[in-house]
XYZ file of C-alpha atoms in Angstrom:
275
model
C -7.668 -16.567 12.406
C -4.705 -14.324 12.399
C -1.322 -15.755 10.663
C 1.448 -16.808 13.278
C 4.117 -14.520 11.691
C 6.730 -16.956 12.865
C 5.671 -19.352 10.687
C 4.554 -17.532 7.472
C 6.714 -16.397 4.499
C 5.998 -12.700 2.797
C 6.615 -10.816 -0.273
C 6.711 -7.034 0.233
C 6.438 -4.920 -3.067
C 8.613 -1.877 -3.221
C 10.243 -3.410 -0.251
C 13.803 -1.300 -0.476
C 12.370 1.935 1.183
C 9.720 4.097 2.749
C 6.730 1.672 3.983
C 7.941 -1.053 2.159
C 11.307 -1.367 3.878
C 9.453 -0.291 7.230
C 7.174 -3.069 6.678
C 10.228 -5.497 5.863
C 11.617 -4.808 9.390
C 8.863 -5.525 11.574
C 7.842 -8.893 9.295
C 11.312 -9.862 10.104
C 11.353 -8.562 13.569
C 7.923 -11.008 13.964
C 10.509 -13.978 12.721
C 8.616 -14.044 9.023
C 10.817 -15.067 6.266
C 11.064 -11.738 3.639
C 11.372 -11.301 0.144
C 11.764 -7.608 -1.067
C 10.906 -6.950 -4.102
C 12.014 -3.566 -6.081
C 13.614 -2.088 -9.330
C 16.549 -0.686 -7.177
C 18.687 -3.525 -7.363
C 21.200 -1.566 -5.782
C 18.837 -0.402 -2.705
C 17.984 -4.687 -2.086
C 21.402 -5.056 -1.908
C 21.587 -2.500 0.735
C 19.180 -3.288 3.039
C 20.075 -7.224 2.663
C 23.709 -6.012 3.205
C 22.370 -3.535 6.097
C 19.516 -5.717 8.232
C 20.608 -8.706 10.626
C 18.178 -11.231 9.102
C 19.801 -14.610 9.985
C 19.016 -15.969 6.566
C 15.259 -15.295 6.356
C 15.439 -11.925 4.270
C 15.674 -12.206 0.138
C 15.366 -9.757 -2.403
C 14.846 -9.936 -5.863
C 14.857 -6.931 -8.582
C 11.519 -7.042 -10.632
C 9.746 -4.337 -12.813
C 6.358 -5.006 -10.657
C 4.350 -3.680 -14.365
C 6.151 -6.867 -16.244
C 3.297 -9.749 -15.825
C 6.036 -12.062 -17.017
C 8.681 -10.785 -14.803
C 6.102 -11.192 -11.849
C 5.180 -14.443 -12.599
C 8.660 -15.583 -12.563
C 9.800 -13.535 -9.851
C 6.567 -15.195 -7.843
C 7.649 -18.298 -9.013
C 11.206 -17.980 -7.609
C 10.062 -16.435 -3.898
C 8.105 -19.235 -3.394
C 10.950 -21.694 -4.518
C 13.173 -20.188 -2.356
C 10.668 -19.531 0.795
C 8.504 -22.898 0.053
C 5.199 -20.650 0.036
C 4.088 -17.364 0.116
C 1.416 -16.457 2.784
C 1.688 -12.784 2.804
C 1.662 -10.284 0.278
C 2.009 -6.629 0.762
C 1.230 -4.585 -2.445
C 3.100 -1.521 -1.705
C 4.993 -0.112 -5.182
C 3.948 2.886 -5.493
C 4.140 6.513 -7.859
C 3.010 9.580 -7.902
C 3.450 12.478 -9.903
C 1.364 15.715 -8.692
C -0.016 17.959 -11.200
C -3.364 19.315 -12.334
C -4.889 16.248 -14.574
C -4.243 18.740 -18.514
C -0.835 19.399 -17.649
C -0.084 15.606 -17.205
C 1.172 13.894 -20.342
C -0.057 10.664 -21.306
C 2.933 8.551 -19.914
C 2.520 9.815 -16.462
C -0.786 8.876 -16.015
C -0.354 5.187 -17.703
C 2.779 4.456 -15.687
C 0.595 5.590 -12.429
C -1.824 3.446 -13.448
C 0.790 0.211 -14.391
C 2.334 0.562 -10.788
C -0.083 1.443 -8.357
C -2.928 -0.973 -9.948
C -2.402 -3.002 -12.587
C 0.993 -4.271 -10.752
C -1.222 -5.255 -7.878
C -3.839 -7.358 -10.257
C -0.225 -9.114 -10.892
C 0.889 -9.773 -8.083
C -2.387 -11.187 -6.722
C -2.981 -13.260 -9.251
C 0.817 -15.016 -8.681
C 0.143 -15.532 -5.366
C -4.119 -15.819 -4.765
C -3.901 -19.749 -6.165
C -1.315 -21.047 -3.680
C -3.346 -19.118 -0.877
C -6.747 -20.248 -1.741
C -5.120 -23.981 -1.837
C -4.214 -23.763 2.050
C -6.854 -21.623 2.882
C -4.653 -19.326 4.452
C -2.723 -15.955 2.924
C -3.259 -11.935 4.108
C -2.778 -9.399 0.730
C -2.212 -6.289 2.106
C -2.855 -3.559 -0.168
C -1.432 0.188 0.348
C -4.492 2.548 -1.095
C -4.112 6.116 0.662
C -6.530 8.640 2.335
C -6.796 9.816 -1.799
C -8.798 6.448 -2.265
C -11.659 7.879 -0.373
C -11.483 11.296 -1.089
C -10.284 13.080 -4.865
C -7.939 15.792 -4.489
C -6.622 18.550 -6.981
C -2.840 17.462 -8.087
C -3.587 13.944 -7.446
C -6.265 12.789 -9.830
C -4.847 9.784 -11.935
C -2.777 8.574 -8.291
C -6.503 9.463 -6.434
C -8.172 7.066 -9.554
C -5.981 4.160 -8.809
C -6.185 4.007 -5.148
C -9.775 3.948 -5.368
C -9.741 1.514 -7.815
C -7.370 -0.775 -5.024
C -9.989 -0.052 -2.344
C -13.078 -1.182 -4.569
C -10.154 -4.490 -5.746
C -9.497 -5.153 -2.117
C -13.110 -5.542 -1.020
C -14.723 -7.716 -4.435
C -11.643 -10.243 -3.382
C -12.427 -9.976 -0.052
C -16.176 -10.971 -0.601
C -14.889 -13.778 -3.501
C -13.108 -15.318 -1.005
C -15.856 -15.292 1.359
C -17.932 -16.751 -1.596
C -15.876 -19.390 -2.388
C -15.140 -21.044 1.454
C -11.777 -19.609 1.840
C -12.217 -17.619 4.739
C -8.475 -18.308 5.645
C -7.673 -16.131 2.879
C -7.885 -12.391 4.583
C -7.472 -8.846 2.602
C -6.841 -5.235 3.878
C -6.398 -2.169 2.455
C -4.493 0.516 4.128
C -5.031 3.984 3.844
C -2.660 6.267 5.163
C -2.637 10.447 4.492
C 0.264 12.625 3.556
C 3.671 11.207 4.905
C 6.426 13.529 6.000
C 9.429 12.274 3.927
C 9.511 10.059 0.758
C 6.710 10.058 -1.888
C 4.988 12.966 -0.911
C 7.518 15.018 0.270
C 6.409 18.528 0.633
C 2.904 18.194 0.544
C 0.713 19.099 3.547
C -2.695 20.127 4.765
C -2.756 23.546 5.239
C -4.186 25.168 8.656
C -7.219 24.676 9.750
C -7.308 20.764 8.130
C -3.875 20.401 9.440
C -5.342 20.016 12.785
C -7.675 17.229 11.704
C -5.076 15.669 9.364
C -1.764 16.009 10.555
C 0.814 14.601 8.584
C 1.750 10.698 9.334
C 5.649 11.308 11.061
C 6.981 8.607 9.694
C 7.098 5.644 7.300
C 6.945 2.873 10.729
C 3.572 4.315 11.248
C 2.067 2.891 8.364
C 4.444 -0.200 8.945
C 2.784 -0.871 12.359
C -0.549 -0.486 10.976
C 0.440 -3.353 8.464
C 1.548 -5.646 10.729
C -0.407 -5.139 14.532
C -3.533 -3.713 13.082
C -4.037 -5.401 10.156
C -2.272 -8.682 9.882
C -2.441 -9.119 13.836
C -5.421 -8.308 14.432
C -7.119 -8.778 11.147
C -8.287 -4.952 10.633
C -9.671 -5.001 7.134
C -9.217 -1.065 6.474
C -6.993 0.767 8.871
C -6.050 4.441 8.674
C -3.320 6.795 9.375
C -4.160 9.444 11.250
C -7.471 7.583 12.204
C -9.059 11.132 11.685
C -9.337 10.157 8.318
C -11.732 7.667 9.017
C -13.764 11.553 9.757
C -13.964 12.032 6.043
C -16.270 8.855 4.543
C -18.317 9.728 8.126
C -18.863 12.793 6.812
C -19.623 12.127 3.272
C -21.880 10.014 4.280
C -23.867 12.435 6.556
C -23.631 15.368 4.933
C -25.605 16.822 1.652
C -22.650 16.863 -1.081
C -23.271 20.880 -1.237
C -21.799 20.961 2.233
C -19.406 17.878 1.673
C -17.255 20.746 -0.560
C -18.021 23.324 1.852
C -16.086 21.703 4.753
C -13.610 20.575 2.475
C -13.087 24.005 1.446
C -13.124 25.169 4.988
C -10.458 22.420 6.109
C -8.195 23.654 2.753
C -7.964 19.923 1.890
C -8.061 20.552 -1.936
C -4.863 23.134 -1.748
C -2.777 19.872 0.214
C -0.659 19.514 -3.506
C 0.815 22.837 -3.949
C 3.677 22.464 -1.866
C 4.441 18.951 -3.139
C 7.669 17.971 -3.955
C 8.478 14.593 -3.693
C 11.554 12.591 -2.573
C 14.512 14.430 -3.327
């Protein structure tokens, strides 16, 4: 059964901008009490000072690859909220580049944020959900965690790794009776501002995979299609659902052919980032 929003308390990881502040507003929009976390302490402090919350909006800074800091920081949001049934794994980095030209730190901070954060996280907040039966962790993977792409490889590694994470809990929970306790993973492809700035599908793919306008588009696939309705793997554009159909049918000879054809492998060179 689907969590009544209005009575369920979140904790949204990189929660100060892009999906994560998108996400914030409809949670709080649903009446769900919010706690942001990010490193920006400066960014929480604007969006607290910036969104009409009446009371039920928190923030706290936290370095997300700290286990201790989590832990505490866990600790604290559910002091403050009296549980935590939500939790929306969203911190995220990338830095494009072929996979040689990458030094080591690059790779091992992508790796700290966008998984090992979210073993963190999930293990501060998986007890108190398995002990009511009831908690959604909503983690962001991307259109790369079905699919490698040139530019992307450590990122593409990691949100694999969250898909394959998402489903084992997802099947442990089954296992052990708590079918209250719910998991998706969201996928969405290139978005036009923000972390991937710059970086687009070139024509004929574009057509298939245009990029996602904004970061509300993911944000609504959080909350309506996934917590809502209880959509274990939603993505954004649902064309990309195309690409593990086609895997799947095709010989992997002619996999690469069409991927070539769609110009899917040359989405990084424009990449810039957020500016």
């Amino acid at each position: 059964m689907a969590l009544k929003l209005n009575e369920s308390c979140a904790v949204v990881t990189g929660g100060a901008k892009g999906i994560g502040l998108a996400t914030t507003k409809r949670l709080l929009a649903e009446g769900c009490k919010v706690t942001i976390w990010d490193i920006d302490g400066k960014a929480i402090d604007d969006v607290i000072a910036g969104l009409n919350s009446k009371g039920k909006l928190f923030g706290d800074v936290v370095d997300v690859t700290d286990k201790e800091i989590v832990y505490s920081a866990a600790a604290r949001a559910i002091e403050q909220m009296g549980k935590v049934d939500i939790l929306v794994n969203n911190a995220g980095y990338v830095m494009g580049g072929d996979f040689l030209d990458q030094p080591d730190e690059i790779w091992e901070k992508t790796i700290d944020i966008n998984l090992t954060s979210f073993i963190y996280t999930t293990r501060a907040f998986l007890p108190g959900m398995y002990e009511r039966n009831r908690g959604h962790i909503i983690n962001i993977s991307s259109a790369a965690g079905g699919l490698g792409v040139p530019g992307l490889s450590v990122y593409a590694a990691t949100k694999w790794a969250v898909w394959g994470l998402t489903e084992s809990l997802r099947f442990e929970a089954i296992n052990a009776g708590k079918k209250g306790v719910r998991y998706s993973s969201i996928h969405p492809s290139y978005i036009k501002t923000g972390l991937f700035e710059g970086a687009r599908i070139p024509f004929p793919g574009s057509l298939l995979v245009p990029l996602v306008e904004n970061h509300d588009v993911i944000a609504k696939a959080i909350v309506e299609s996934a917590i809502k309705k209880g959509r274990y793997s939603p993505k954004r554009p649902v064309t990309v659902n195309l690409t593990a159909r086609t895997r799947a049918l095709l010989p992997d000879f002619l996999f690469q052919k069409v991927l070539m054809l769609l110009k899917i492998p040359q989405s990084m060179k424009t990449w810039h980032g957020r500016r």
